[in-house]
C-alpha cells in the first residue's frame, strides 16, 4: 500500500459542517450578540487583544458564531480585519492622557494621585456564586438600580484624565535613565514579514496581539529562572484611551477625536546592574506592556518579555526568534491544526522506513 | 465608488493576469478623471488606496485627482507601486521607465505595476505571447509601442525581478502582461 487517495471527502465535509451548525442550535436557546457584548467582558477583551481589532460588537459576534471558542473567534476576527480598508492612521496617543478607571502600583504605597482600585477580580474570594443559577432579568435590573442610586460625589477629587505616572517619581530621583524620544515610523508586522533581529516596534506589536496564555506562560518562565528580568510592577493602569486621526498634511495638523479604546498599560521596574565609571551601580530599567481591553496579567507578562528581549541573553525568553515566532494565536493554532490534514503519504514513507529497519536493513538501503 | 463594482473589477483584473493576452472588458467608472480612459480610473479605484503609492507620468493634475479619489499618495516614479501612463504620453515616456521598481530578490513583489493606455488592443501589429497561463502560444493584435517592449525586456531580464503591466484601450478592454510572459513581434511573412 503506497498511497491512499482522498475520496468522498467533499460530502463528508459538508455533513460535518451541518453537524457543527446543528450543535449551536440544538438546545433551542438564543443568546443575543448584545447580551454577550455586555456580559462577557473578559472574553471580549481577550479576543479583541489577540485579534488586534477593537470592536466589542464584532468580538461578541465572533463569540456567538464560534460558540465561545477563543481560537476560532480570534481567527474569524483576524480574517475579517484583513478585509477592512485602512482609511486613516491614528496620531500618537499618550497614555498620560488616559481616562483612568484603575491604577495601582505594587512598588509604592503612596503614589501621587493615589491607588485607584477600580474594578478587578483581584480582590474576590473565588467561590462559585450559585445564586447566579437562579438570576432573573428583574434581579439584574434591581441590582443595577441599587448601584445607580447610591450616592456618590459628583466629581472626583483625582485628576483622572491627567494622572501622573509612578515612573516620573523614580525618574525625578535619577533612578531611571531618561531616554530620548524615538520617533521612527513603526514597522508594521501585519504588512511586512518579520525578520531578525527584530525592531522594538515589531516586538511590541507581536507581544500585544500574542495569545494570552502563551504570553503569560513565557513571562512566567522568565520570572521562574529562564530569564533574568524580574520586575516590580511600577504601575498598572486601565482606562479609556482617546484616539485621534490626523487628516492629510495639506489640511494642516488638525486631528479629530474618533473615540476611546479600553487599554491596559503596564510599566515594570526591573533592577539592573549598570557600570558607571568602572563601578557596578544598581539602577532600574523599564519593561513595557500594553494591550486592548482589560488584560492585566497579559500586559504584565508582556512587560517582562519586552525587557527580556531588549536585553538578549542565552535563554529562550531573551531570544526574539523563540518568543515572537511562537506567541501568535493564529500561527500556533494554525500550524498545530494542520497536523489534522491528511499526511497519508508522509506517514507511509516513515512507516516504510521503520518496516525496513525492523527487517534488518538500513534506512538508505 | 461602488464597492461591488471595484470587487467585480478586481476579479476581472485577476482573470486578465491569470491568462496573459486575454482581453477582458471593464465597466465604465462612476467618476471620470480627464484625460484618462474611464476604465483606467476604474483600475485606479480598484487597486489604489492609502497603503500604496502611484506616479502618473508627467501629469500633476491627474495625480491630484487620483489622490483625492483614492487616498493614495503620488510619489516619484522610482518609488511608485503603480505607474500610470496616459495615452497621449505613451511613446515619449518609455525611456523614463528604467528607474521603476523591479523589487529585490527577497521581495520581488515590491515592484511596480504599470497601467498603460493604448489606442487599441484589437488592431495593429501582431505579437505572439507565451509563458505561464498560456497553453502553447497566443497572438494579440495591438499598437504596443516597441520602445516599451524593449524597456520591458530590460526590466524583466532577471526573473523573479520585474514589472507587471496592464494595458487599457479606448474601448475599455484590458490585457495583462505579467513579468512571466514572453512577447515576440510576429514578422509579416510574404506569401511565396
Coordinates of C-alpha atoms in Angstrom, one line a residue:
Chain A
X1 CA 0.0 0.0 0.0
X2 CA 1.8 3.1 -1.2
X3 CA -0.7 5.8 -1.5
X4 CA -4.3 6.4 -0.4
X5 CA -6.2 8.8 -2.5
X6 CA -8.6 11.1 -0.5
X7 CA -12.0 10.4 -2.0
X8 CA -15.5 11.1 -0.9
X9 CA -14.2 14.0 1.3
X10 CA -16.5 16.6 -0.1
X11 CA -19.7 15.1 1.1
X12 CA -18.2 14.1 4.5
X13 CA -17.1 17.7 5.0
X14 CA -20.4 19.3 4.1
X15 CA -22.1 16.8 6.5
X16 CA -19.6 17.8 9.2
X17 CA -20.3 21.5 8.7
X18 CA -24.0 20.7 9.1
X19 CA -23.3 18.9 12.2
X20 CA -21.4 21.8 13.6
X21 CA -24.2 24.2 12.7
X22 CA -26.7 22.0 14.5
X23 CA -24.5 21.9 17.6
X24 CA -25.0 25.6 18.0
X25 CA -28.8 25.5 17.9
X26 CA -29.6 22.0 19.2
X27 CA -30.9 23.2 22.6
X28 CA -33.1 25.8 21.1
X29 CA -31.6 28.6 23.1
X30 CA -31.0 32.1 21.9
X31 CA -28.3 34.4 23.1
X32 CA -28.2 37.9 21.6
X33 CA -24.9 39.4 20.5
X34 CA -25.7 42.4 22.5
X35 CA -26.2 40.3 25.6
X36 CA -22.8 38.7 25.0
X37 CA -21.2 42.1 24.5
X38 CA -22.5 43.5 27.8
X39 CA -21.9 40.4 30.0
X40 CA -18.8 38.7 28.6
X41 CA -16.3 41.5 29.1
X42 CA -13.3 39.2 29.9
X43 CA -13.8 37.1 26.7
X44 CA -14.3 40.2 24.6
X45 CA -11.3 42.0 25.9
X46 CA -9.1 38.9 25.4
X47 CA -10.4 38.3 21.9
X48 CA -10.0 41.9 20.8
X49 CA -6.5 42.0 22.1
X50 CA -5.4 38.8 20.4
X51 CA -7.1 39.6 17.1
X52 CA -5.9 43.3 17.2
X53 CA -9.3 44.5 16.1
X54 CA -11.0 46.8 18.5
X55 CA -14.7 46.1 18.2
X56 CA -16.8 44.9 21.1
X57 CA -19.7 44.1 18.8
X58 CA -17.7 42.1 16.3
X59 CA -15.9 40.2 19.1
X60 CA -19.3 39.3 20.6
X61 CA -20.5 38.2 17.2
X62 CA -17.4 36.1 16.8
X63 CA -18.0 34.6 20.2
X64 CA -21.6 33.7 19.2
X65 CA -20.6 32.3 15.9
X66 CA -17.7 30.2 17.3
X67 CA -19.7 29.0 20.3
X68 CA -17.3 30.7 22.7
X69 CA -14.2 29.0 21.2
X70 CA -11.5 31.7 21.6
X71 CA -9.1 30.5 18.9
X72 CA -11.9 30.3 16.4
X73 CA -13.2 33.7 17.4
X74 CA -9.7 35.2 17.0
X75 CA -9.3 33.6 13.7
X76 CA -12.7 35.0 12.5
X77 CA -11.7 38.5 13.6
X78 CA -8.2 38.3 12.1
X79 CA -9.8 37.2 8.8
X80 CA -12.3 40.0 9.0
X81 CA -9.6 42.5 9.9
X82 CA -7.7 41.6 6.8
X83 CA -10.6 42.6 4.6
X84 CA -11.0 46.1 6.1
X85 CA -9.7 49.1 4.2
X86 CA -7.3 51.3 6.1
X87 CA -8.8 54.7 5.7
X88 CA -6.7 56.6 8.3
X89 CA -3.9 56.2 10.8
X90 CA -4.3 57.5 14.3
X91 CA -1.9 60.1 15.7
X92 CA 0.4 59.1 18.5
X93 CA -1.7 58.7 21.6
X94 CA -0.2 59.2 25.1
X95 CA -1.4 57.1 28.0
X96 CA -0.7 60.0 30.2
X97 CA -4.0 61.3 28.8
X98 CA -5.9 58.1 29.6
X99 CA -9.2 58.5 31.4
X100 CA -8.1 56.2 34.2
X101 CA -10.5 53.7 35.8
X102 CA -8.0 51.6 37.6
X103 CA -4.4 52.4 38.5
X104 CA -2.3 50.6 41.0
X105 CA 1.3 50.4 41.9
X106 CA 3.0 47.5 43.6
X107 CA 6.2 49.5 44.1
X108 CA 5.0 52.4 46.2
X109 CA 2.1 52.6 48.6
X110 CA 1.6 56.3 48.4
X111 CA 1.7 57.3 44.8
X112 CA 0.8 60.7 43.6
X113 CA -2.8 60.6 42.7
X114 CA -3.3 57.5 44.9
X115 CA -4.0 53.8 44.3
X116 CA -7.3 53.6 42.4
X117 CA -8.6 50.0 42.6
X118 CA -11.3 50.4 40.0
X119 CA -13.0 47.2 39.1
X120 CA -10.9 44.0 39.2
X121 CA -11.4 40.4 40.1
X122 CA -8.1 40.5 42.1
X123 CA -9.9 41.1 45.5
X124 CA -12.5 38.4 45.0
X125 CA -13.0 35.3 47.1
X126 CA -13.1 32.8 44.3
X127 CA -16.2 30.8 45.2
X128 CA -18.8 29.9 42.7
X129 CA -21.9 32.0 43.3
X130 CA -24.7 29.6 43.0
X131 CA -27.3 32.3 43.3
X132 CA -26.4 33.3 39.7
X133 CA -28.0 30.0 38.6
X134 CA -31.4 31.5 39.6
X135 CA -30.7 35.1 38.5
X136 CA -33.6 36.7 36.6
X137 CA -33.8 39.8 34.4
X138 CA -35.6 41.5 37.3
X139 CA -32.7 40.7 39.6
X140 CA -30.3 42.3 37.2
X141 CA -32.4 45.4 36.9
X142 CA -32.8 45.7 40.7
X143 CA -29.0 45.3 41.3
X144 CA -28.4 47.9 38.6
X145 CA -30.9 50.3 40.1
X146 CA -29.3 49.8 43.6
X147 CA -25.9 50.7 42.3
X148 CA -27.0 53.6 40.3
X149 CA -29.0 55.2 43.0
X150 CA -26.1 55.0 45.5
X151 CA -24.9 58.5 46.5
X152 CA -21.5 59.3 45.0
X153 CA -19.7 62.6 44.8
X154 CA -20.5 64.5 41.6
X155 CA -16.8 64.9 40.7
X156 CA -13.7 63.0 41.5
X157 CA -11.1 64.8 43.6
X158 CA -8.5 63.0 41.5
X159 CA -7.2 64.3 38.2
X160 CA -8.3 61.1 36.3
X161 CA -7.5 62.5 32.9
X162 CA -4.0 63.7 33.8
X163 CA -2.9 61.2 36.4
X164 CA 0.9 61.4 36.9
X165 CA 2.9 58.3 36.2
X166 CA 4.6 56.4 39.0
X167 CA 7.7 56.2 36.8
X168 CA 8.1 60.0 37.0
X169 CA 8.8 59.7 40.7
X170 CA 11.8 57.4 40.1
X171 CA 12.9 59.4 37.2
X172 CA 12.9 62.6 39.3
X173 CA 15.3 60.8 41.7
X174 CA 17.6 59.9 38.9
X175 CA 17.0 56.1 39.4
X176 CA 15.7 55.6 35.9
X177 CA 17.5 56.8 32.8
X178 CA 16.0 59.3 30.5
X179 CA 15.7 58.1 27.0
X180 CA 15.4 60.3 24.0
X181 CA 12.1 60.1 22.2
X182 CA 12.2 57.6 19.4
X183 CA 10.0 58.9 16.7
X184 CA 10.9 56.5 13.9
X185 CA 7.9 55.2 12.0
X186 CA 7.0 51.8 13.4
X187 CA 7.4 48.7 11.3
X188 CA 4.0 47.1 10.6
X189 CA 4.0 43.3 11.4
X190 CA 0.7 42.9 9.6
X191 CA 2.2 44.2 6.3
X192 CA 5.8 43.1 6.3
X193 CA 7.4 39.8 7.1
X194 CA 9.2 39.7 10.4
X195 CA 13.0 39.5 10.0
X196 CA 15.6 39.1 12.7
X197 CA 17.0 40.8 14.6
X198 CA 13.6 42.4 15.2
X199 CA 12.9 46.0 15.9
X200 CA 11.2 47.1 19.2
X201 CA 8.1 48.2 17.3
X202 CA 7.8 44.7 15.8
X203 CA 8.3 43.1 19.2
X204 CA 5.7 45.2 20.9
X205 CA 3.1 44.6 18.2
X206 CA 3.6 40.8 18.2
X207 CA 3.5 40.7 22.0
X208 CA 0.4 42.8 22.3
X209 CA -1.5 40.6 19.8
X210 CA 0.0 37.4 21.2
X211 CA -2.1 34.6 22.6
X212 CA -2.8 35.5 26.2
X213 CA -1.9 32.0 27.5
X214 CA 1.4 32.0 25.5
X215 CA 2.4 35.4 26.7
X216 CA 1.6 34.5 30.3
X217 CA 3.4 31.2 30.1
X218 CA 6.6 32.7 28.6
X219 CA 6.5 35.7 31.0
X220 CA 6.1 33.2 33.9
X221 CA 9.0 31.1 32.7
X222 CA 11.1 34.3 32.5
X223 CA 10.3 35.0 36.1
X224 CA 11.0 31.5 37.3
X225 CA 14.5 31.5 36.2
X226 CA 14.5 31.0 32.4
X227 CA 15.2 34.7 32.1
X228 CA 16.7 37.4 34.2
X229 CA 14.0 40.1 34.1
X230 CA 12.3 40.0 37.5
X231 CA 10.1 43.0 37.7
X232 CA 8.4 45.1 40.3
X233 CA 5.1 46.3 38.9
X234 CA 5.6 50.1 38.8
X235 CA 2.2 50.8 37.5
X236 CA -0.8 49.1 36.0
X237 CA -3.4 51.4 34.5
X238 CA -6.6 50.5 32.9
X239 CA -8.9 53.1 31.3
X240 CA -10.1 54.7 28.2
X241 CA -7.5 56.0 25.8
X242 CA -8.6 58.7 23.4
X243 CA -7.8 58.1 19.8
X244 CA -7.4 60.8 17.2
X245 CA -6.8 60.7 13.4
X246 CA -4.8 63.3 11.6
X247 CA -6.0 64.3 8.2
X248 CA -3.8 65.0 5.3
X249 CA -0.9 67.3 5.6
X250 CA -2.4 69.8 3.1
X251 CA -5.1 70.4 5.6
X252 CA -2.8 71.3 8.4
X253 CA -2.1 69.3 11.6
X254 CA -5.7 69.0 12.7
X255 CA -6.5 65.8 14.5
X256 CA -10.1 64.6 15.0
X257 CA -11.2 62.6 18.0
X258 CA -12.8 59.4 16.8
X259 CA -13.4 57.6 20.1
X260 CA -11.8 55.9 23.0
X261 CA -10.5 52.4 23.4
X262 CA -10.1 50.4 26.6
X263 CA -6.5 49.9 27.3
X264 CA -4.3 48.2 29.9
X265 CA -0.8 49.7 30.3
X266 CA 2.0 48.3 32.5
X267 CA 5.3 49.7 33.4
X268 CA 7.5 47.3 35.2
X269 CA 10.7 48.3 37.1
X270 CA 13.5 45.9 36.6
X271 CA 16.7 46.2 38.7
X272 CA 19.8 46.2 36.6
X273 CA 23.5 46.4 37.4
X274 CA 24.9 49.2 35.4
X275 CA 28.5 50.0 35.1
X276 CA 29.1 53.7 35.9
X277 CA 32.8 54.9 35.8
X278 CA 34.0 51.4 36.5
X279 CA 31.7 50.8 39.4
X280 CA 28.7 48.5 39.5
X281 CA 25.6 50.5 40.3
X282 CA 22.0 49.3 40.7
X283 CA 19.6 51.1 38.5
X284 CA 16.1 50.4 37.3
X285 CA 15.1 49.6 33.8
X286 CA 11.6 49.7 32.4
X287 CA 9.6 46.8 30.8
X288 CA 6.6 47.9 28.9
X289 CA 3.3 46.2 28.3
X290 CA 0.1 47.4 26.7
X291 CA -2.9 45.8 25.2
X292 CA -6.5 46.3 24.2
X293 CA -9.1 45.7 26.9
X294 CA -8.5 44.9 30.5
X295 CA -5.9 42.1 30.3
X296 CA -3.7 42.8 33.2
X297 CA -1.9 39.5 33.5
X298 CA -1.0 39.6 29.9
X299 CA 0.2 43.2 30.0
X300 CA 2.5 42.4 32.9
X301 CA 3.8 39.3 31.3
X302 CA 4.4 41.4 28.1
X303 CA 6.4 43.9 30.1
X304 CA 8.7 41.0 31.4
X305 CA 9.1 39.8 27.8
X306 CA 9.7 43.3 26.4
X307 CA 12.5 43.8 28.8
X308 CA 13.9 40.3 28.3
X309 CA 14.0 40.8 24.5
X310 CA 15.6 44.3 24.8
X311 CA 18.4 42.6 26.7
X312 CA 19.3 39.4 24.8
X313 CA 20.8 36.6 26.7
X314 CA 21.4 32.9 26.2
X315 CA 17.9 31.7 27.3
X316 CA 14.8 31.2 25.2
X317 CA 12.9 34.0 27.0
X318 CA 15.6 36.5 25.9
X319 CA 15.6 35.2 22.3
X320 CA 13.4 37.2 19.9
X321 CA 13.1 34.4 17.4
X322 CA 11.9 32.0 20.1
X323 CA 9.4 34.3 21.7
X324 CA 8.0 36.2 18.7
X325 CA 7.5 33.2 16.4
X326 CA 5.6 31.2 18.9
X327 CA 3.1 33.5 20.7
X328 CA 0.7 34.3 17.9
X329 CA -2.7 32.6 18.2
X330 CA -3.4 32.1 14.5
X331 CA 0.1 30.9 13.7
X332 CA 0.4 28.4 16.5
X333 CA -3.1 27.0 16.4
X334 CA -3.0 27.1 12.6
X335 CA 0.2 25.1 12.5
X336 CA -0.9 22.6 15.1
X337 CA -4.3 22.2 13.4
X338 CA -2.7 21.5 10.0
X339 CA -1.5 18.2 11.5
X340 CA -5.1 17.1 11.2
X341 CA -4.9 17.4 7.5
X342 CA -4.2 14.3 5.5
X343 CA -0.5 13.4 5.8
X344 CA -1.0 9.9 4.4
X345 CA 1.9 10.0 2.0
X346 CA 4.5 11.4 4.5
X347 CA 3.3 8.9 7.1
X348 CA 3.5 6.0 4.7
X349 CA 7.1 6.8 3.9
X350 CA 8.0 7.0 7.6
X351 CA 6.2 3.6 8.1
X352 CA 8.2 2.2 5.2
X353 CA 11.4 3.3 6.8
X354 CA 10.5 1.7 10.1
X355 CA 9.5 -1.5 8.5
X356 CA 12.8 -1.7 6.6
X357 CA 14.8 -1.2 9.8
X358 CA 12.8 -3.9 11.5
X359 CA 13.6 -6.2 8.7
X360 CA 17.2 -5.5 9.5
X361 CA 18.1 -3.2 6.6
X362 CA 19.4 0.4 6.8
X363 CA 17.3 3.5 6.2
X364 CA 19.0 4.3 2.9
X365 CA 19.3 0.7 1.7
Chain B
X1 CA -17.2 54.5 -5.5
X2 CA -19.4 51.4 -5.6
X3 CA -17.7 48.5 -3.7
X4 CA -19.3 45.8 -5.8
X5 CA -18.1 47.5 -9.0
X6 CA -14.5 47.5 -7.7
X7 CA -14.8 44.0 -6.4
X8 CA -16.0 42.9 -9.8
X9 CA -13.2 44.8 -11.5
X10 CA -10.7 43.0 -9.2
X11 CA -12.0 39.6 -10.4
X12 CA -11.6 40.8 -13.9
X13 CA -8.0 42.0 -13.4
X14 CA -7.3 38.7 -11.8
X15 CA -8.7 36.9 -14.9
X16 CA -6.6 39.1 -17.2
X17 CA -3.4 38.5 -15.1
X18 CA -4.1 34.7 -14.9
X19 CA -4.5 34.4 -18.7
X20 CA -2.0 36.9 -20.2
X21 CA -3.2 38.1 -23.6
X22 CA -6.8 37.5 -22.8
X23 CA -9.0 40.6 -23.5
X24 CA -11.2 41.5 -20.6
X25 CA -13.9 44.1 -20.9
X26 CA -14.2 46.5 -18.0
X27 CA -17.3 48.6 -16.9
X28 CA -17.4 52.3 -17.0
X29 CA -16.1 54.1 -13.9
X30 CA -18.6 56.1 -11.9
X31 CA -16.1 59.0 -11.8
X32 CA -14.1 60.4 -14.6
X33 CA -10.6 61.9 -14.4
X34 CA -9.8 63.6 -17.7
X35 CA -8.0 62.8 -19.9
X36 CA -7.7 59.2 -18.5
X37 CA -9.9 56.5 -20.0
X38 CA -12.9 55.7 -17.8
X39 CA -11.6 52.2 -17.3
X40 CA -8.2 53.4 -16.2
X41 CA -9.8 55.4 -13.5
X42 CA -11.7 52.3 -12.5
X43 CA -8.5 50.3 -12.3
X44 CA -7.1 53.0 -10.0
X45 CA -10.1 52.9 -7.8
X46 CA -9.8 49.2 -7.5
X47 CA -6.1 48.9 -6.8
X48 CA -5.1 52.2 -5.2
X49 CA -5.6 53.1 -1.6
X50 CA -3.6 54.9 1.1
X51 CA -1.4 51.8 1.6
X52 CA 0.2 52.1 -1.8
X53 CA 1.7 54.8 -3.9
X54 CA 1.4 55.8 -7.5
X55 CA 3.0 58.1 -10.2
X56 CA 1.4 59.5 -13.2
X57 CA 3.9 60.2 -16.0
X58 CA 4.1 64.0 -16.4
X59 CA 0.7 65.0 -15.2
X60 CA 0.3 66.5 -11.8
X61 CA -3.4 67.3 -12.4
X62 CA -4.3 63.7 -12.8
X63 CA -2.2 62.9 -9.7
X64 CA -4.1 65.4 -7.6
X65 CA -7.5 64.0 -8.7
X66 CA -6.4 60.4 -8.2
X67 CA -5.1 61.2 -4.7
X68 CA -8.4 62.9 -3.9
X69 CA -10.4 59.9 -5.0
X70 CA -8.3 57.1 -3.8
X71 CA -6.3 58.4 -0.8
X72 CA -3.2 57.0 -2.4
X73 CA -0.1 59.3 -2.5
X74 CA 1.6 60.4 -5.6
X75 CA 5.4 59.8 -5.4
X76 CA 8.4 59.8 -7.7
X77 CA 8.3 57.2 -10.4
X78 CA 11.2 55.2 -8.9
X79 CA 9.3 54.8 -5.6
X80 CA 5.8 54.1 -7.0
X81 CA 3.9 50.9 -6.6
X82 CA 1.7 51.8 -9.6
X83 CA 2.8 53.8 -12.6
X84 CA 0.1 55.3 -14.8
X85 CA 0.9 56.2 -18.4
X86 CA -1.9 58.1 -20.1
X87 CA -2.5 57.6 -23.8
X88 CA -1.0 60.7 -25.2
X89 CA 2.3 60.4 -23.4
X90 CA 2.7 56.8 -24.4
X91 CA 5.5 56.9 -26.9
X92 CA 7.8 59.6 -25.4
X93 CA 8.0 58.4 -21.8
X94 CA 9.1 54.8 -22.0
X95 CA 12.8 55.8 -21.7
X96 CA 11.9 57.2 -18.2
X97 CA 10.7 53.8 -17.0
X98 CA 14.2 52.5 -16.5
X99 CA 14.0 53.6 -12.8
X100 CA 10.7 51.9 -11.9
X101 CA 10.8 49.5 -9.0
X102 CA 11.5 45.9 -10.0
X103 CA 11.7 44.5 -6.5
X104 CA 14.7 42.7 -4.9
X105 CA 15.5 39.0 -4.7
X106 CA 14.0 38.7 -1.2
X107 CA 10.9 40.7 -2.0
X108 CA 10.3 40.6 -5.8
X109 CA 6.7 41.6 -5.2
X110 CA 7.9 45.1 -4.2
X111 CA 7.9 46.1 -7.8
X112 CA 5.8 48.4 -9.9
X113 CA 2.6 47.6 -11.8
X114 CA 2.1 49.7 -14.9
X115 CA -1.2 50.9 -16.3
X116 CA -0.6 51.8 -19.9
X117 CA -3.2 53.4 -22.1
X118 CA -3.1 52.4 -25.8
X119 CA -5.3 53.2 -28.8
X120 CA -6.4 49.7 -29.5
X121 CA -5.9 46.1 -28.2
X122 CA -7.7 44.6 -31.2
X123 CA -6.0 46.3 -34.1
X124 CA -2.4 46.8 -35.1
X125 CA 0.8 44.7 -35.2
X126 CA 0.7 41.1 -34.2
X127 CA 2.5 39.8 -31.1
X128 CA 3.0 36.2 -30.1
X129 CA 2.8 35.6 -26.3
X130 CA 4.0 32.6 -24.4
X131 CA 4.6 31.7 -20.8
X132 CA 2.6 30.6 -17.7
X133 CA -1.1 30.9 -18.2
X134 CA -0.9 30.4 -21.9
X135 CA -1.2 27.0 -23.5
X136 CA 1.5 26.9 -26.2
X137 CA 1.2 30.4 -27.6
X138 CA -1.4 33.1 -28.1
X139 CA -1.5 36.0 -30.6
X140 CA -2.6 39.5 -29.8
X141 CA -3.0 42.5 -32.1
X142 CA -2.2 45.9 -30.8
X143 CA -0.2 49.0 -31.4
X144 CA 2.0 48.3 -28.4
X145 CA 5.0 50.6 -28.9
X146 CA 8.2 48.7 -29.5
X147 CA 10.0 51.2 -27.2
X148 CA 8.0 49.9 -24.3
X149 CA 8.6 46.3 -25.2
X150 CA 12.4 46.9 -25.3
X151 CA 12.2 48.6 -21.9
X152 CA 10.1 45.8 -20.5
X153 CA 12.6 43.2 -21.7
X154 CA 15.4 45.0 -19.9
X155 CA 13.4 45.4 -16.7
X156 CA 12.3 41.8 -16.7
X157 CA 15.6 40.2 -17.6
X158 CA 16.3 38.8 -14.2
X159 CA 13.3 36.8 -13.1
X160 CA 11.7 37.0 -10.4
X161 CA 12.5 40.7 -10.6
X162 CA 10.5 42.8 -13.0
X163 CA 7.3 44.7 -13.7
X164 CA 3.7 43.7 -14.4
X165 CA 1.7 45.6 -16.9
X166 CA -2.0 46.2 -17.6
X167 CA -2.9 47.7 -21.0
X168 CA -6.2 49.6 -21.4
X169 CA -7.6 50.6 -24.7
X170 CA -10.1 53.2 -25.8
X171 CA -12.9 50.6 -25.8
X172 CA -12.3 49.7 -22.2
X173 CA -10.6 46.4 -22.9
X174 CA -7.8 45.3 -20.6
X175 CA -4.9 43.0 -21.3
X176 CA -2.3 41.9 -18.9
X177 CA 1.4 41.2 -19.4
X178 CA 2.7 39.8 -16.1
X179 CA 6.5 39.6 -15.9
X180 CA 6.5 35.9 -16.8
X181 CA 5.0 36.4 -20.3
X182 CA 7.4 36.4 -23.3
X183 CA 6.4 38.8 -26.1
X184 CA 7.6 38.3 -29.7
X185 CA 6.6 40.5 -32.5
X186 CA 5.2 38.5 -35.4
X187 CA 7.1 39.5 -38.6
X188 CA 4.9 39.6 -41.6
X189 CA 5.5 36.7 -43.8
X190 CA 5.4 37.1 -47.6
X191 CA 3.3 34.5 -49.3
X192 CA 5.5 33.0 -51.9

